[in-house]
Amino acid sequence: MLMLTPAAYGLAIALNLFVVFIGARFLLQPEAAAAGYGVPAKPGAYLTIKGLRDLSYGILGLALIAFVGPHAAAWFMLIVALNPLGDTLIVLRNGGTKAVAFGIHFATAVVVLISAALLFAV
């Protein structure tokens, strides 16, 4: 169990920092970020909303890890996994490639669920 703790925290912190990066990219480079998402979009409210959503989720995840503990962070990761699962469907329904839908978004959901499981085990 003791060996699992660094892996659980390390993965959760890395995932949340990555979400912060994605959010900041959507706020600072919206067109490039949208193309990387798998569904290119014109600048506007959609991209800003996505950026703010991701940025705030990443910061919230880091705050839960830092100030509340692994089980609260695990529940957060379990619930937040719905976002990349939904992103998978959004990409597929809006002309994105299956490679992006499954290789990025679905794979992210799986890694987030693994992170949740590791945090629950701590």
PDB file of C-alpha atoms in Angstrom:
ATOM      1  CA  MET A   1       0.000   0.000   0.000  1.00  0.00           C
ATOM      2  CA  LEU A   2       2.845   2.395   0.834  1.00  0.00           C
ATOM      3  CA  MET A   3       4.386   1.950  -2.640  1.00  0.00           C
ATOM      4  CA  LEU A   4       1.022   2.728  -4.206  1.00  0.00           C
ATOM      5  CA  THR A   5       0.725   6.150  -2.581  1.00  0.00           C
ATOM      6  CA  PRO A   6       3.351   7.988  -4.682  1.00  0.00           C
ATOM      7  CA  ALA A   7       1.955   6.471  -7.882  1.00  0.00           C
ATOM      8  CA  ALA A   8      -1.615   7.406  -6.947  1.00  0.00           C
ATOM      9  CA  TYR A   9      -0.724  10.973  -6.057  1.00  0.00           C
ATOM     10  CA  GLY A  10       1.745  11.359  -8.921  1.00  0.00           C
ATOM     11  CA  LEU A  11      -0.744  10.246 -11.561  1.00  0.00           C
ATOM     12  CA  ALA A  12      -3.534  12.388 -10.121  1.00  0.00           C
ATOM     13  CA  ILE A  13      -1.312  15.465  -9.933  1.00  0.00           C
ATOM     14  CA  ALA A  14      -0.014  14.917 -13.476  1.00  0.00           C
ATOM     15  CA  LEU A  15      -3.540  14.511 -14.857  1.00  0.00           C
ATOM     16  CA  ASN A  16      -4.790  17.635 -13.103  1.00  0.00           C
ATOM     17  CA  LEU A  17      -1.790  19.675 -14.275  1.00  0.00           C
ATOM     18  CA  PHE A  18      -2.443  18.431 -17.796  1.00  0.00           C
ATOM     19  CA  VAL A  19      -6.064  19.601 -17.575  1.00  0.00           C
ATOM     20  CA  VAL A  20      -4.855  22.999 -16.341  1.00  0.00           C
ATOM     21  CA  PHE A  21      -2.548  23.152 -19.388  1.00  0.00           C
ATOM     22  CA  ILE A  22      -5.398  22.217 -21.743  1.00  0.00           C
ATOM     23  CA  GLY A  23      -7.635  24.867 -20.200  1.00  0.00           C
ATOM     24  CA  ALA A  24      -4.956  27.530 -20.488  1.00  0.00           C
ATOM     25  CA  ARG A  25      -4.304  26.525 -24.103  1.00  0.00           C
ATOM     26  CA  PHE A  26      -7.995  26.887 -24.949  1.00  0.00           C
ATOM     27  CA  LEU A  27      -7.941  30.351 -23.402  1.00  0.00           C
ATOM     28  CA  LEU A  28      -4.668  31.462 -25.036  1.00  0.00           C
ATOM     29  CA  GLN A  29      -4.593  29.540 -28.356  1.00  0.00           C
ATOM     30  CA  PRO A  30      -8.219  28.566 -28.987  1.00  0.00           C
ATOM     31  CA  GLU A  31      -7.981  27.548 -32.651  1.00  0.00           C
ATOM     32  CA  ALA A  32      -4.937  25.309 -32.141  1.00  0.00           C
ATOM     33  CA  ALA A  33      -6.479  23.777 -29.025  1.00  0.00           C
ATOM     34  CA  ALA A  34      -9.749  23.058 -30.846  1.00  0.00           C
ATOM     35  CA  ALA A  35      -7.891  21.365 -33.694  1.00  0.00           C
ATOM     36  CA  GLY A  36      -6.050  19.220 -31.132  1.00  0.00           C
ATOM     37  CA  TYR A  37      -9.378  18.385 -29.482  1.00  0.00           C
ATOM     38  CA  GLY A  38     -10.467  16.760 -32.728  1.00  0.00           C
ATOM     39  CA  VAL A  39     -13.236  19.127 -33.839  1.00  0.00           C
ATOM     40  CA  PRO A  40     -11.871  22.387 -35.245  1.00  0.00           C
ATOM     41  CA  ALA A  41     -13.989  25.386 -34.286  1.00  0.00           C
ATOM     42  CA  LYS A  42     -14.112  29.098 -34.903  1.00  0.00           C
ATOM     43  CA  PRO A  43     -13.061  31.372 -32.046  1.00  0.00           C
ATOM     44  CA  GLY A  44     -15.850  32.277 -29.700  1.00  0.00           C
ATOM     45  CA  ALA A  45     -17.688  31.412 -26.561  1.00  0.00           C
ATOM     46  CA  TYR A  46     -17.426  27.631 -27.023  1.00  0.00           C
ATOM     47  CA  LEU A  47     -13.644  27.665 -26.884  1.00  0.00           C
ATOM     48  CA  THR A  48     -13.530  30.070 -23.948  1.00  0.00           C
ATOM     49  CA  ILE A  49     -16.061  27.966 -22.036  1.00  0.00           C
ATOM     50  CA  LYS A  50     -14.041  24.807 -22.663  1.00  0.00           C
ATOM     51  CA  GLY A  51     -10.864  26.543 -21.547  1.00  0.00           C
ATOM     52  CA  LEU A  52     -12.421  27.842 -18.362  1.00  0.00           C
ATOM     53  CA  ARG A  53     -14.038  24.465 -17.621  1.00  0.00           C
ATOM     54  CA  ASP A  54     -10.798  22.560 -17.979  1.00  0.00           C
ATOM     55  CA  LEU A  55      -8.715  25.136 -16.123  1.00  0.00           C
ATOM     56  CA  SER A  56     -11.091  25.185 -13.159  1.00  0.00           C
ATOM     57  CA  TYR A  57     -11.440  21.378 -13.039  1.00  0.00           C
ATOM     58  CA  GLY A  58      -7.673  20.984 -13.002  1.00  0.00           C
ATOM     59  CA  ILE A  59      -7.269  23.516 -10.195  1.00  0.00           C
ATOM     60  CA  LEU A  60     -10.118  21.920  -8.220  1.00  0.00           C
ATOM     61  CA  GLY A  61      -8.517  18.477  -8.575  1.00  0.00           C
ATOM     62  CA  LEU A  62      -5.187  19.816  -7.328  1.00  0.00           C
ATOM     63  CA  ALA A  63      -6.910  21.545  -4.389  1.00  0.00           C
ATOM     64  CA  LEU A  64      -8.675  18.321  -3.396  1.00  0.00           C
ATOM     65  CA  ILE A  65      -5.386  16.424  -3.461  1.00  0.00           C
ATOM     66  CA  ALA A  66      -3.609  19.122  -1.446  1.00  0.00           C
ATOM     67  CA  PHE A  67      -6.248  20.021   1.123  1.00  0.00           C
ATOM     68  CA  VAL A  68      -8.797  17.217   1.449  1.00  0.00           C
ATOM     69  CA  GLY A  69      -7.194  13.855   0.730  1.00  0.00           C
ATOM     70  CA  PRO A  70      -7.104  10.879  -1.572  1.00  0.00           C
ATOM     71  CA  HIS A  71     -10.697   9.686  -1.239  1.00  0.00           C
ATOM     72  CA  ALA A  72     -12.212  13.073  -2.098  1.00  0.00           C
ATOM     73  CA  ALA A  73      -9.771  13.323  -5.002  1.00  0.00           C
ATOM     74  CA  ALA A  74     -10.743   9.789  -6.087  1.00  0.00           C
ATOM     75  CA  TRP A  75     -14.443  10.682  -6.171  1.00  0.00           C
ATOM     76  CA  PHE A  76     -13.594  13.809  -8.125  1.00  0.00           C
ATOM     77  CA  MET A  77     -11.549  11.808 -10.657  1.00  0.00           C
ATOM     78  CA  LEU A  78     -14.308   9.226 -10.961  1.00  0.00           C
ATOM     79  CA  ILE A  79     -16.882  11.912 -11.755  1.00  0.00           C
ATOM     80  CA  VAL A  80     -14.614  14.022 -13.947  1.00  0.00           C
ATOM     81  CA  ALA A  81     -13.942  10.957 -16.136  1.00  0.00           C
ATOM     82  CA  LEU A  82     -17.359  11.696 -17.611  1.00  0.00           C
ATOM     83  CA  ASN A  83     -15.803  14.662 -19.441  1.00  0.00           C
ATOM     84  CA  PRO A  84     -13.390  12.719 -21.673  1.00  0.00           C
ATOM     85  CA  LEU A  85     -16.045  10.033 -22.178  1.00  0.00           C
ATOM     86  CA  GLY A  86     -18.412  12.755 -23.384  1.00  0.00           C
ATOM     87  CA  ASP A  87     -15.624  14.284 -25.454  1.00  0.00           C
ATOM     88  CA  THR A  88     -15.234  10.921 -27.201  1.00  0.00           C
ATOM     89  CA  LEU A  89     -18.870  11.060 -28.293  1.00  0.00           C
ATOM     90  CA  ILE A  90     -18.653  14.732 -29.263  1.00  0.00           C
ATOM     91  CA  VAL A  91     -15.687  14.086 -31.543  1.00  0.00           C
ATOM     92  CA  LEU A  92     -17.371  11.059 -33.147  1.00  0.00           C
ATOM     93  CA  ARG A  93     -20.691  12.889 -33.672  1.00  0.00           C
ATOM     94  CA  ASN A  94     -19.061  15.986 -35.157  1.00  0.00           C
ATOM     95  CA  GLY A  95     -16.847  14.584 -37.875  1.00  0.00           C
ATOM     96  CA  GLY A  96     -13.688  13.935 -35.859  1.00  0.00           C
ATOM     97  CA  THR A  97     -11.616  10.845 -36.451  1.00  0.00           C
ATOM     98  CA  LYS A  98     -11.950   7.640 -34.491  1.00  0.00           C
ATOM     99  CA  ALA A  99      -8.210   7.830 -33.810  1.00  0.00           C
ATOM    100  CA  VAL A 100      -8.647  11.119 -31.940  1.00  0.00           C
ATOM    101  CA  ALA A 101     -11.894  10.060 -30.268  1.00  0.00           C
ATOM    102  CA  PHE A 102     -10.514   6.815 -28.905  1.00  0.00           C
ATOM    103  CA  GLY A 103      -6.767   7.485 -28.915  1.00  0.00           C
ATOM    104  CA  ILE A 104      -7.015  10.760 -27.010  1.00  0.00           C
ATOM    105  CA  HIS A 105     -10.375  11.181 -25.305  1.00  0.00           C
ATOM    106  CA  PHE A 106     -11.370   7.590 -24.483  1.00  0.00           C
ATOM    107  CA  ALA A 107      -7.797   6.742 -23.492  1.00  0.00           C
ATOM    108  CA  THR A 108      -7.804   9.787 -21.204  1.00  0.00           C
ATOM    109  CA  ALA A 109     -11.013   8.572 -19.564  1.00  0.00           C
ATOM    110  CA  VAL A 110      -9.402   5.188 -18.907  1.00  0.00           C
ATOM    111  CA  VAL A 111      -6.314   6.795 -17.351  1.00  0.00           C
ATOM    112  CA  VAL A 112      -8.508   9.062 -15.185  1.00  0.00           C
ATOM    113  CA  LEU A 113     -10.452   6.005 -13.990  1.00  0.00           C
ATOM    114  CA  ILE A 114      -7.178   4.243 -13.186  1.00  0.00           C
ATOM    115  CA  SER A 115      -6.153   7.320 -11.208  1.00  0.00           C
ATOM    116  CA  ALA A 116      -9.447   7.187  -9.287  1.00  0.00           C
ATOM    117  CA  ALA A 117      -8.917   3.500  -8.504  1.00  0.00           C
ATOM    118  CA  LEU A 118      -5.381   4.165  -7.253  1.00  0.00           C
ATOM    119  CA  LEU A 119      -6.564   7.023  -5.048  1.00  0.00           C
ATOM    120  CA  PHE A 120      -9.364   4.861  -3.612  1.00  0.00           C
ATOM    121  CA  ALA A 121      -6.732   2.222  -2.763  1.00  0.00           C
ATOM    122  CA  VAL A 122      -4.586   4.679  -0.769  1.00  0.00           C
TER     123      VAL A 122
END
